[in-house]
PDB file of C-alpha atoms and ligand atoms in Angstrom:
ATOM      1  CA  UNK A   1     -38.820 -46.007  18.611  1.00 64.00           C
ATOM      2  CA  UNK A   2     -39.391 -43.381  15.902  1.00 73.00           C
ATOM      3  CA  UNK A   3     -40.757 -44.926  12.637  1.00 82.00           C
ATOM      4  CA  UNK A   4     -38.240 -44.873   9.758  1.00 88.00           C
ATOM      5  CA  UNK A   5     -39.019 -42.942   6.583  1.00 90.00           C
ATOM      6  CA  UNK A   6     -36.976 -45.314   4.238  1.00 93.00           C
ATOM      7  CA  UNK A   7     -37.751 -49.085   3.723  1.00 95.00           C
ATOM      8  CA  UNK A   8     -35.260 -51.768   4.648  1.00 95.00           C
ATOM      9  CA  UNK A   9     -34.897 -55.040   2.561  1.00 96.00           C
ATOM     10  CA  UNK A  10     -34.469 -56.865   5.905  1.00 96.00           C
ATOM     11  CA  UNK A  11     -37.751 -55.554   7.408  1.00 96.00           C
ATOM     12  CA  UNK A  12     -39.397 -56.336   3.972  1.00 97.00           C
ATOM     13  CA  UNK A  13     -38.158 -59.842   4.348  1.00 98.00           C
ATOM     14  CA  UNK A  14     -39.772 -59.981   7.859  1.00 98.00           C
ATOM     15  CA  UNK A  15     -42.994 -58.811   6.335  1.00 98.00           C
ATOM     16  CA  UNK A  16     -42.842 -61.609   3.820  1.00 98.00           C
ATOM     17  CA  UNK A  17     -42.059 -64.125   6.444  1.00 98.00           C
ATOM     18  CA  UNK A  18     -45.178 -63.176   8.345  1.00 97.00           C
ATOM     19  CA  UNK A  19     -43.108 -61.462  11.115  1.00 97.00           C
ATOM     20  CA  UNK A  20     -44.198 -58.544  13.199  1.00 96.00           C
ATOM     21  CA  UNK A  21     -41.207 -56.240  13.069  1.00 96.00           C
ATOM     22  CA  UNK A  22     -41.639 -53.861  10.131  1.00 95.00           C
ATOM     23  CA  UNK A  23     -43.127 -50.594   9.366  1.00 94.00           C
ATOM     24  CA  UNK A  24     -45.785 -49.150   6.947  1.00 96.00           C
ATOM     25  CA  UNK A  25     -42.913 -47.899   4.824  1.00 97.00           C
ATOM     26  CA  UNK A  26     -41.531 -51.557   4.549  1.00 97.00           C
ATOM     27  CA  UNK A  27     -44.955 -52.887   3.738  1.00 98.00           C
ATOM     28  CA  UNK A  28     -45.445 -50.280   0.978  1.00 98.00           C
ATOM     29  CA  UNK A  29     -42.034 -51.145  -0.570  1.00 98.00           C
ATOM     30  CA  UNK A  30     -42.767 -54.777  -0.336  1.00 98.00           C
ATOM     31  CA  UNK A  31     -46.212 -54.436  -2.101  1.00 98.00           C
ATOM     32  CA  UNK A  32     -44.817 -52.280  -4.785  1.00 98.00           C
ATOM     33  CA  UNK A  33     -42.031 -54.814  -5.418  1.00 98.00           C
ATOM     34  CA  UNK A  34     -44.639 -57.640  -5.605  1.00 98.00           C
ATOM     35  CA  UNK A  35     -46.583 -55.587  -8.096  1.00 98.00           C
ATOM     36  CA  UNK A  36     -43.611 -55.538 -10.374  1.00 98.00           C
ATOM     37  CA  UNK A  37     -42.307 -58.992  -9.770  1.00 98.00           C
ATOM     38  CA  UNK A  38     -45.018 -61.226  -8.191  1.00 97.00           C
ATOM     39  CA  UNK A  39     -45.511 -62.936  -4.873  1.00 97.00           C
ATOM     40  CA  UNK A  40     -42.331 -63.084  -2.723  1.00 98.00           C
ATOM     41  CA  UNK A  41     -43.348 -64.967   0.324  1.00 97.00           C
ATOM     42  CA  UNK A  42     -42.525 -68.406  -0.644  1.00 97.00           C
ATOM     43  CA  UNK A  43     -39.094 -67.280  -2.158  1.00 98.00           C
ATOM     44  CA  UNK A  44     -37.995 -65.745   1.234  1.00 98.00           C
ATOM     45  CA  UNK A  45     -39.442 -68.763   3.213  1.00 97.00           C
ATOM     46  CA  UNK A  46     -37.132 -70.888   1.026  1.00 97.00           C
ATOM     47  CA  UNK A  47     -34.235 -68.596   1.773  1.00 98.00           C
ATOM     48  CA  UNK A  48     -34.933 -68.692   5.474  1.00 98.00           C
ATOM     49  CA  UNK A  49     -35.255 -72.432   5.454  1.00 97.00           C
ATOM     50  CA  UNK A  50     -31.890 -72.706   3.746  1.00 98.00           C
ATOM     51  CA  UNK A  51     -30.514 -70.552   6.587  1.00 98.00           C
ATOM     52  CA  UNK A  52     -31.878 -73.049   8.992  1.00 98.00           C
ATOM     53  CA  UNK A  53     -30.448 -76.061   7.168  1.00 98.00           C
ATOM     54  CA  UNK A  54     -27.167 -74.566   6.813  1.00 98.00           C
ATOM     55  CA  UNK A  55     -26.897 -73.302  10.386  1.00 98.00           C
ATOM     56  CA  UNK A  56     -27.946 -76.633  11.803  1.00 98.00           C
ATOM     57  CA  UNK A  57     -25.422 -78.457   9.792  1.00 98.00           C
ATOM     58  CA  UNK A  58     -22.556 -76.111  10.906  1.00 98.00           C
ATOM     59  CA  UNK A  59     -23.830 -76.708  14.593  1.00 98.00           C
ATOM     60  CA  UNK A  60     -23.974 -80.422  14.004  1.00 98.00           C
ATOM     61  CA  UNK A  61     -20.329 -80.264  12.960  1.00 98.00           C
ATOM     62  CA  UNK A  62     -19.538 -78.993  16.498  1.00 98.00           C
ATOM     63  CA  UNK A  63     -19.484 -75.274  15.978  1.00 98.00           C
ATOM     64  CA  UNK A  64     -21.082 -73.246  18.827  1.00 98.00           C
ATOM     65  CA  UNK A  65     -20.288 -69.602  17.846  1.00 98.00           C
ATOM     66  CA  UNK A  66     -21.866 -67.502  15.051  1.00 98.00           C
ATOM     67  CA  UNK A  67     -21.091 -64.267  13.572  1.00 98.00           C
ATOM     68  CA  UNK A  68     -23.876 -62.852  11.334  1.00 98.00           C
ATOM     69  CA  UNK A  69     -23.421 -60.141   8.832  1.00 98.00           C
ATOM     70  CA  UNK A  70     -26.239 -58.227   7.213  1.00 98.00           C
ATOM     71  CA  UNK A  71     -28.230 -59.860   9.789  1.00 98.00           C
ATOM     72  CA  UNK A  72     -31.565 -57.942   9.456  1.00 97.00           C
ATOM     73  CA  UNK A  73     -34.399 -58.890  11.795  1.00 97.00           C
ATOM     74  CA  UNK A  74     -33.290 -61.755  14.277  1.00 98.00           C
ATOM     75  CA  UNK A  75     -36.716 -63.723  14.261  1.00 97.00           C
ATOM     76  CA  UNK A  76     -38.663 -66.130  12.108  1.00 97.00           C
ATOM     77  CA  UNK A  77     -36.224 -69.101  12.176  1.00 97.00           C
ATOM     78  CA  UNK A  78     -33.000 -67.099  12.519  1.00 98.00           C
ATOM     79  CA  UNK A  79     -29.698 -68.279  13.753  1.00 98.00           C
ATOM     80  CA  UNK A  80     -30.041 -68.383  17.515  1.00 98.00           C
ATOM     81  CA  UNK A  81     -33.541 -69.990  17.169  1.00 98.00           C
ATOM     82  CA  UNK A  82     -32.213 -72.962  14.902  1.00 98.00           C
ATOM     83  CA  UNK A  83     -29.098 -73.367  16.965  1.00 98.00           C
ATOM     84  CA  UNK A  84     -30.319 -72.795  20.553  1.00 97.00           C
ATOM     85  CA  UNK A  85     -27.098 -74.164  22.141  1.00 97.00           C
ATOM     86  CA  UNK A  86     -24.914 -71.782  20.255  1.00 98.00           C
ATOM     87  CA  UNK A  87     -23.911 -68.179  21.020  1.00 98.00           C
ATOM     88  CA  UNK A  88     -24.667 -65.657  18.217  1.00 98.00           C
ATOM     89  CA  UNK A  89     -23.570 -62.057  17.417  1.00 98.00           C
ATOM     90  CA  UNK A  90     -25.880 -60.481  14.764  1.00 98.00           C
ATOM     91  CA  UNK A  91     -24.466 -57.391  13.138  1.00 98.00           C
ATOM     92  CA  UNK A  92     -25.921 -54.932  10.433  1.00 98.00           C
ATOM     93  CA  UNK A  93     -25.168 -51.351   9.368  1.00 97.00           C
ATOM     94  CA  UNK A  94     -28.854 -50.064   9.476  1.00 95.00           C
ATOM     95  CA  UNK A  95     -29.356 -48.241  12.815  1.00 95.00           C
ATOM     96  CA  UNK A  96     -33.182 -48.822  12.776  1.00 93.00           C
ATOM     97  CA  UNK A  97     -32.628 -52.533  12.275  1.00 94.00           C
ATOM     98  CA  UNK A  98     -29.802 -52.678  14.845  1.00 97.00           C
ATOM     99  CA  UNK A  99     -32.096 -51.018  17.540  1.00 96.00           C
ATOM    100  CA  UNK A 100     -34.878 -53.292  16.644  1.00 95.00           C
ATOM    101  CA  UNK A 101     -32.608 -56.396  16.908  1.00 97.00           C
ATOM    102  CA  UNK A 102     -31.173 -55.217  20.303  1.00 98.00           C
ATOM    103  CA  UNK A 103     -34.666 -54.717  21.526  1.00 97.00           C
ATOM    104  CA  UNK A 104     -35.784 -58.217  20.445  1.00 97.00           C
ATOM    105  CA  UNK A 105     -32.568 -59.856  22.025  1.00 98.00           C
ATOM    106  CA  UNK A 106     -32.474 -57.692  25.247  1.00 98.00           C
ATOM    107  CA  UNK A 107     -33.347 -60.679  27.489  1.00 97.00           C
ATOM    108  CA  UNK A 108     -31.039 -63.208  25.755  1.00 97.00           C
ATOM    109  CA  UNK A 109     -27.656 -64.015  27.228  1.00 96.00           C
ATOM    110  CA  UNK A 110     -26.809 -66.208  24.213  1.00 98.00           C
ATOM    111  CA  UNK A 111     -27.405 -63.763  21.348  1.00 98.00           C
ATOM    112  CA  UNK A 112     -26.512 -60.021  20.966  1.00 98.00           C
ATOM    113  CA  UNK A 113     -26.797 -57.449  18.141  1.00 98.00           C
ATOM    114  CA  UNK A 114     -24.400 -54.673  17.232  1.00 98.00           C
ATOM    115  CA  UNK A 115     -23.058 -52.642  14.421  1.00 98.00           C
ATOM    116  CA  UNK A 116     -20.775 -54.402  11.766  1.00 98.00           C
ATOM    117  CA  UNK A 117     -19.955 -53.528   8.317  1.00 98.00           C
ATOM    118  CA  UNK A 118     -19.285 -56.735   6.620  1.00 98.00           C
ATOM    119  CA  UNK A 119     -16.558 -55.125   4.406  1.00 98.00           C
ATOM    120  CA  UNK A 120     -14.560 -54.096   7.479  1.00 97.00           C
ATOM    121  CA  UNK A 121     -14.406 -56.644  10.212  1.00 96.00           C
ATOM    122  CA  UNK A 122     -12.649 -54.157  12.440  1.00 97.00           C
ATOM    123  CA  UNK A 123     -15.906 -52.409  12.827  1.00 98.00           C
ATOM    124  CA  UNK A 124     -17.410 -55.229  15.013  1.00 98.00           C
ATOM    125  CA  UNK A 125     -17.276 -54.262  18.640  1.00 98.00           C
ATOM    126  CA  UNK A 126     -14.394 -56.552  20.003  1.00 97.00           C
ATOM    127  CA  UNK A 127     -16.157 -56.862  23.483  1.00 97.00           C
ATOM    128  CA  UNK A 128     -19.321 -58.224  21.768  1.00 98.00           C
ATOM    129  CA  UNK A 129     -17.333 -60.362  19.435  1.00 98.00           C
ATOM    130  CA  UNK A 130     -15.408 -62.021  22.339  1.00 96.00           C
ATOM    131  CA  UNK A 131     -18.690 -62.327  24.404  1.00 97.00           C
ATOM    132  CA  UNK A 132     -20.857 -63.888  21.711  1.00 98.00           C
ATOM    133  CA  UNK A 133     -18.176 -65.592  19.455  1.00 98.00           C
ATOM    134  CA  UNK A 134     -15.673 -66.780  22.132  1.00 97.00           C
ATOM    135  CA  UNK A 135     -12.455 -67.857  20.671  1.00 97.00           C
ATOM    136  CA  UNK A 136     -12.814 -65.910  17.528  1.00 97.00           C
ATOM    137  CA  UNK A 137      -9.798 -66.467  15.502  1.00 97.00           C
ATOM    138  CA  UNK A 138      -8.739 -69.479  17.542  1.00 97.00           C
ATOM    139  CA  UNK A 139     -11.849 -71.743  17.547  1.00 98.00           C
ATOM    140  CA  UNK A 140     -13.893 -72.765  14.517  1.00 98.00           C
ATOM    141  CA  UNK A 141     -16.908 -70.502  14.013  1.00 98.00           C
ATOM    142  CA  UNK A 142     -19.898 -70.134  11.671  1.00 98.00           C
ATOM    143  CA  UNK A 143     -20.094 -66.923   9.650  1.00 98.00           C
ATOM    144  CA  UNK A 144     -23.384 -66.236   8.118  1.00 98.00           C
ATOM    145  CA  UNK A 145     -23.322 -63.884   5.069  1.00 98.00           C
ATOM    146  CA  UNK A 146     -26.860 -64.016   3.604  1.00 98.00           C
ATOM    147  CA  UNK A 147     -28.644 -61.286   1.614  1.00 97.00           C
ATOM    148  CA  UNK A 148     -25.443 -59.333   1.469  1.00 97.00           C
ATOM    149  CA  UNK A 149     -23.545 -60.319  -1.650  1.00 98.00           C
ATOM    150  CA  UNK A 150     -26.141 -58.660  -3.931  1.00 97.00           C
ATOM    151  CA  UNK A 151     -25.039 -55.279  -2.415  1.00 97.00           C
ATOM    152  CA  UNK A 152     -21.328 -55.617  -2.929  1.00 98.00           C
ATOM    153  CA  UNK A 153     -19.320 -55.334  -6.156  1.00 98.00           C
ATOM    154  CA  UNK A 154     -17.144 -58.253  -7.274  1.00 98.00           C
ATOM    155  CA  UNK A 155     -13.812 -56.727  -5.903  1.00 98.00           C
ATOM    156  CA  UNK A 156     -15.397 -55.682  -2.688  1.00 98.00           C
ATOM    157  CA  UNK A 157     -17.026 -59.214  -2.179  1.00 98.00           C
ATOM    158  CA  UNK A 158     -13.853 -61.012  -2.963  1.00 98.00           C
ATOM    159  CA  UNK A 159     -11.681 -58.881  -0.617  1.00 98.00           C
ATOM    160  CA  UNK A 160     -14.233 -59.139   2.140  1.00 98.00           C
ATOM    161  CA  UNK A 161     -14.546 -62.992   1.870  1.00 98.00           C
ATOM    162  CA  UNK A 162     -10.753 -63.320   1.755  1.00 98.00           C
ATOM    163  CA  UNK A 163     -10.342 -61.100   4.872  1.00 98.00           C
ATOM    164  CA  UNK A 164     -12.888 -63.203   6.713  1.00 98.00           C
ATOM    165  CA  UNK A 165     -11.000 -66.422   5.606  1.00 98.00           C
ATOM    166  CA  UNK A 166      -7.848 -64.881   7.058  1.00 98.00           C
ATOM    167  CA  UNK A 167      -9.679 -63.835  10.366  1.00 98.00           C
ATOM    168  CA  UNK A 168     -11.473 -67.106  11.161  1.00 98.00           C
ATOM    169  CA  UNK A 169      -9.788 -70.379  12.575  1.00 98.00           C
ATOM    170  CA  UNK A 170      -9.304 -73.303  10.459  1.00 98.00           C
ATOM    171  CA  UNK A 171     -12.386 -75.622  10.660  1.00 98.00           C
ATOM    172  CA  UNK A 172     -14.627 -72.525  10.408  1.00 98.00           C
ATOM    173  CA  UNK A 173     -17.682 -72.288   7.945  1.00 98.00           C
ATOM    174  CA  UNK A 174     -19.163 -69.728   5.704  1.00 98.00           C
ATOM    175  CA  UNK A 175     -22.857 -69.713   4.776  1.00 98.00           C
ATOM    176  CA  UNK A 176     -23.344 -67.555   1.765  1.00 98.00           C
ATOM    177  CA  UNK A 177     -25.921 -66.808  -0.890  1.00 98.00           C
ATOM    178  CA  UNK A 178     -26.168 -64.519  -3.972  1.00 98.00           C
ATOM    179  CA  UNK A 179     -28.808 -63.281  -6.192  1.00 98.00           C
ATOM    180  CA  UNK A 180     -29.322 -65.135  -9.418  1.00 98.00           C
ATOM    181  CA  UNK A 181     -30.275 -63.244 -12.622  1.00 97.00           C
ATOM    182  CA  UNK A 182     -33.999 -63.930 -11.959  1.00 97.00           C
ATOM    183  CA  UNK A 183     -34.896 -60.157 -11.946  1.00 98.00           C
ATOM    184  CA  UNK A 184     -33.423 -59.420 -15.431  1.00 97.00           C
ATOM    185  CA  UNK A 185     -36.857 -60.375 -16.685  1.00 97.00           C
ATOM    186  CA  UNK A 186     -38.596 -57.828 -14.446  1.00 98.00           C
ATOM    187  CA  UNK A 187     -36.890 -54.482 -15.146  1.00 97.00           C
ATOM    188  CA  UNK A 188     -39.271 -52.524 -12.977  1.00 98.00           C
ATOM    189  CA  UNK A 189     -38.603 -54.704  -9.915  1.00 98.00           C
ATOM    190  CA  UNK A 190     -34.876 -54.626 -10.786  1.00 97.00           C
ATOM    191  CA  UNK A 191     -34.859 -50.845 -10.866  1.00 97.00           C
ATOM    192  CA  UNK A 192     -36.495 -50.756  -7.279  1.00 96.00           C
ATOM    193  CA  UNK A 193     -33.432 -52.701  -5.924  1.00 95.00           C
ATOM    194  CA  UNK A 194     -31.225 -49.605  -6.574  1.00 92.00           C
ATOM    195  CA  UNK A 195     -28.007 -49.035  -8.565  1.00 93.00           C
ATOM    196  CA  UNK A 196     -25.851 -51.028  -6.102  1.00 94.00           C
ATOM    197  CA  UNK A 197     -27.861 -54.174  -6.591  1.00 97.00           C
ATOM    198  CA  UNK A 198     -25.944 -56.972  -8.386  1.00 97.00           C
ATOM    199  CA  UNK A 199     -27.190 -60.245  -9.916  1.00 98.00           C
ATOM    200  CA  UNK A 200     -24.739 -62.914 -10.721  1.00 98.00           C
ATOM    201  CA  UNK A 201     -24.547 -66.113 -12.849  1.00 97.00           C
ATOM    202  CA  UNK A 202     -23.042 -69.100 -10.768  1.00 96.00           C
ATOM    203  CA  UNK A 203     -19.941 -69.040 -12.894  1.00 96.00           C
ATOM    204  CA  UNK A 204     -19.404 -65.416 -11.990  1.00 97.00           C
ATOM    205  CA  UNK A 205     -19.823 -65.881  -8.194  1.00 98.00           C
ATOM    206  CA  UNK A 206     -17.538 -69.089  -7.909  1.00 97.00           C
ATOM    207  CA  UNK A 207     -14.226 -67.447  -8.231  1.00 98.00           C
ATOM    208  CA  UNK A 208     -15.185 -64.662  -5.629  1.00 98.00           C
ATOM    209  CA  UNK A 209     -15.080 -67.388  -2.882  1.00 98.00           C
ATOM    210  CA  UNK A 210     -11.314 -67.412  -3.247  1.00 98.00           C
ATOM    211  CA  UNK A 211      -9.806 -69.639  -0.656  1.00 98.00           C
ATOM    212  CA  UNK A 212     -13.108 -70.706   0.950  1.00 98.00           C
ATOM    213  CA  UNK A 213     -13.866 -74.242  -0.317  1.00 98.00           C
ATOM    214  CA  UNK A 214     -17.393 -75.160  -1.021  1.00 98.00           C
ATOM    215  CA  UNK A 215     -18.722 -78.295   0.541  1.00 98.00           C
ATOM    216  CA  UNK A 216     -19.559 -81.219  -1.646  1.00 98.00           C
ATOM    217  CA  UNK A 217     -23.236 -79.908  -1.921  1.00 97.00           C
ATOM    218  CA  UNK A 218     -21.924 -77.042  -4.045  1.00 97.00           C
ATOM    219  CA  UNK A 219     -23.400 -73.728  -4.440  1.00 98.00           C
ATOM    220  CA  UNK A 220     -27.012 -74.382  -5.700  1.00 98.00           C
ATOM    221  CA  UNK A 221     -30.466 -72.880  -5.758  1.00 98.00           C
ATOM    222  CA  UNK A 222     -31.187 -72.467  -2.019  1.00 98.00           C
ATOM    223  CA  UNK A 223     -34.240 -74.781  -2.077  1.00 97.00           C
ATOM    224  CA  UNK A 224     -32.226 -77.557  -3.439  1.00 96.00           C
ATOM    225  CA  UNK A 225     -29.246 -77.254  -0.854  1.00 98.00           C
ATOM    226  CA  UNK A 226     -29.584 -80.432   1.339  1.00 97.00           C
ATOM    227  CA  UNK A 227     -33.406 -80.285   1.012  1.00 95.00           C
ATOM    228  CA  UNK A 228     -35.515 -81.936   3.740  1.00 91.00           C
ATOM    229  CA  UNK A 229     -37.696 -84.156   1.351  1.00 90.00           C
ATOM    230  CA  UNK A 230     -38.874 -82.848  -2.022  1.00 89.00           C
ATOM    231  CA  UNK A 231     -38.201 -78.955  -2.257  1.00 84.00           C
ATOM    232  CA  UNK A 232     -40.976 -76.686  -2.821  1.00 81.00           C
ATOM    233  CA  UNK A 233     -41.152 -75.351  -6.411  1.00 89.00           C
ATOM    234  CA  UNK A 234     -39.881 -71.800  -6.111  1.00 95.00           C
ATOM    235  CA  UNK A 235     -37.943 -69.674  -8.639  1.00 96.00           C
ATOM    236  CA  UNK A 236     -34.281 -69.921  -8.441  1.00 97.00           C
ATOM    237  CA  UNK A 237     -33.932 -66.421  -7.246  1.00 98.00           C
ATOM    238  CA  UNK A 238     -31.041 -67.277  -4.797  1.00 98.00           C
ATOM    239  CA  UNK A 239     -28.192 -69.571  -4.918  1.00 98.00           C
ATOM    240  CA  UNK A 240     -26.187 -70.578  -1.899  1.00 98.00           C
ATOM    241  CA  UNK A 241     -24.274 -73.046   0.108  1.00 98.00           C
ATOM    242  CA  UNK A 242     -21.563 -73.685   2.679  1.00 98.00           C
ATOM    243  CA  UNK A 243     -17.844 -73.291   2.369  1.00 98.00           C
ATOM    244  CA  UNK A 244     -15.052 -74.030   4.774  1.00 98.00           C
ATOM    245  CA  UNK A 245     -11.614 -72.940   5.807  1.00 98.00           C
ATOM    246  CA  UNK A 246     -10.386 -76.402   5.928  1.00 97.00           C
ATOM    247  CA  UNK A 247      -9.142 -77.705   9.262  1.00 93.00           C
ATOM    248  CA  UNK A 248      -5.463 -78.317   9.748  1.00 75.00           C
TER     249      UNK A 248
HETATM  250  C1  SAM B 301     -31.544 -58.259   2.042  1.00 85.20           C
HETATM  251  S1  SAM B 301     -31.204 -57.790   3.704  1.00 85.20           S
HETATM  252  C2  SAM B 301     -30.920 -59.441   4.389  1.00 85.20           C
HETATM  253  C3  SAM B 301     -31.220 -59.572   5.758  1.00 85.20           C
HETATM  254  C4  SAM B 301     -31.043 -60.941   6.430  1.00 85.20           C
HETATM  255  N1  SAM B 301     -29.706 -61.504   6.220  1.00 85.20           N
HETATM  256  C5  SAM B 301     -32.096 -61.836   5.940  1.00 85.20           C
HETATM  257  O1  SAM B 301     -31.844 -62.778   5.140  1.00 85.20           O
HETATM  258  O2  SAM B 301     -33.223 -61.671   6.379  1.00 85.20           O
HETATM  259  C6  SAM B 301     -29.608 -57.073   3.680  1.00 85.20           C
HETATM  260  C7  SAM B 301     -29.129 -56.554   4.980  1.00 85.20           C
HETATM  261  O3  SAM B 301     -27.720 -56.165   4.804  1.00 85.20           O
HETATM  262  C8  SAM B 301     -27.436 -54.956   5.502  1.00 85.20           C
HETATM  263  N2  SAM B 301     -26.277 -54.434   4.803  1.00 85.20           N
HETATM  264  C9  SAM B 301     -26.107 -53.842   3.725  1.00 85.20           C
HETATM  265  N3  SAM B 301     -24.692 -53.435   3.508  1.00 85.20           N
HETATM  266  C10 SAM B 301     -23.991 -53.934   4.463  1.00 85.20           C
HETATM  267  C11 SAM B 301     -22.678 -54.101   4.840  1.00 85.20           C
HETATM  268  N4  SAM B 301     -21.720 -53.562   4.194  1.00 85.20           N
HETATM  269  N5  SAM B 301     -22.362 -54.724   6.182  1.00 85.20           N
HETATM  270  C12 SAM B 301     -23.367 -55.274   6.874  1.00 85.20           C
HETATM  271  N6  SAM B 301     -24.584 -55.223   6.540  1.00 85.20           N
HETATM  272  C13 SAM B 301     -24.996 -54.540   5.370  1.00 85.20           C
HETATM  273  C14 SAM B 301     -28.708 -54.136   5.301  1.00 85.20           C
HETATM  274  O4  SAM B 301     -28.859 -53.120   6.229  1.00 85.20           O
HETATM  275  C15 SAM B 301     -29.851 -55.202   5.388  1.00 85.20           C
HETATM  276  O5  SAM B 301     -30.256 -55.395   6.815  1.00 85.20           O
END
């Protein structure tokens, strides 16, 4: 596979998680970001651990099909690894990351990877959707929407979440996060995230969920969402939680 000449935030996360699926251009960008902000590995480990707890709790509720948007690299404690009895469709818009994901999942009959623009559900291949998320629209599913809100403006995010709510069956879950205002104190690091990057205060994010109903845990710093034991002390860079389209 030809090496990309542009870094990807998803592959930078793989680097910070100690993974093996990134390129020199990703390592260079990750190192430059850490030079401007500080060490990132514990922050992204806390975010990935949140994914694990959120996905397991959705699976424990009886859901066995997941659709993942902005999926990045499908390793290091990702959805099919923490919910091994479920079927999972990972999607992204970055062609290099999609090819990487397809290669990693080539031998799996429970998880697949394809193109999907989160802002337009119609871009997800219907054949893949029905294979890996059977009963889409008729049976409760888990939608994983992590690392994406930061790249969508408020109107687009609200519309996208509302369309997802309309598309899923009652009883479905949404796992979501957003970037706090942590980077406001680090202008050089903030500039590296590009002009589309959005930080949000919790009060600004809450109305964007629209009809999705957060669980009683609320939308909180990810390390403090149903922690296993005492949470690691990490900066509150990401907030997240689960929301539902209530059953019935
Ligand atoms: C910060 S990374 C997060 C990756 C992964 N969720 C994780 O936590 O490791 C954001 C990902 O979203 C993808 N992305 C950006 N805009 C998107 C969109 N409109 N629809 C789907 N994916 C998108 C990027 O290509 C990238 O892989």
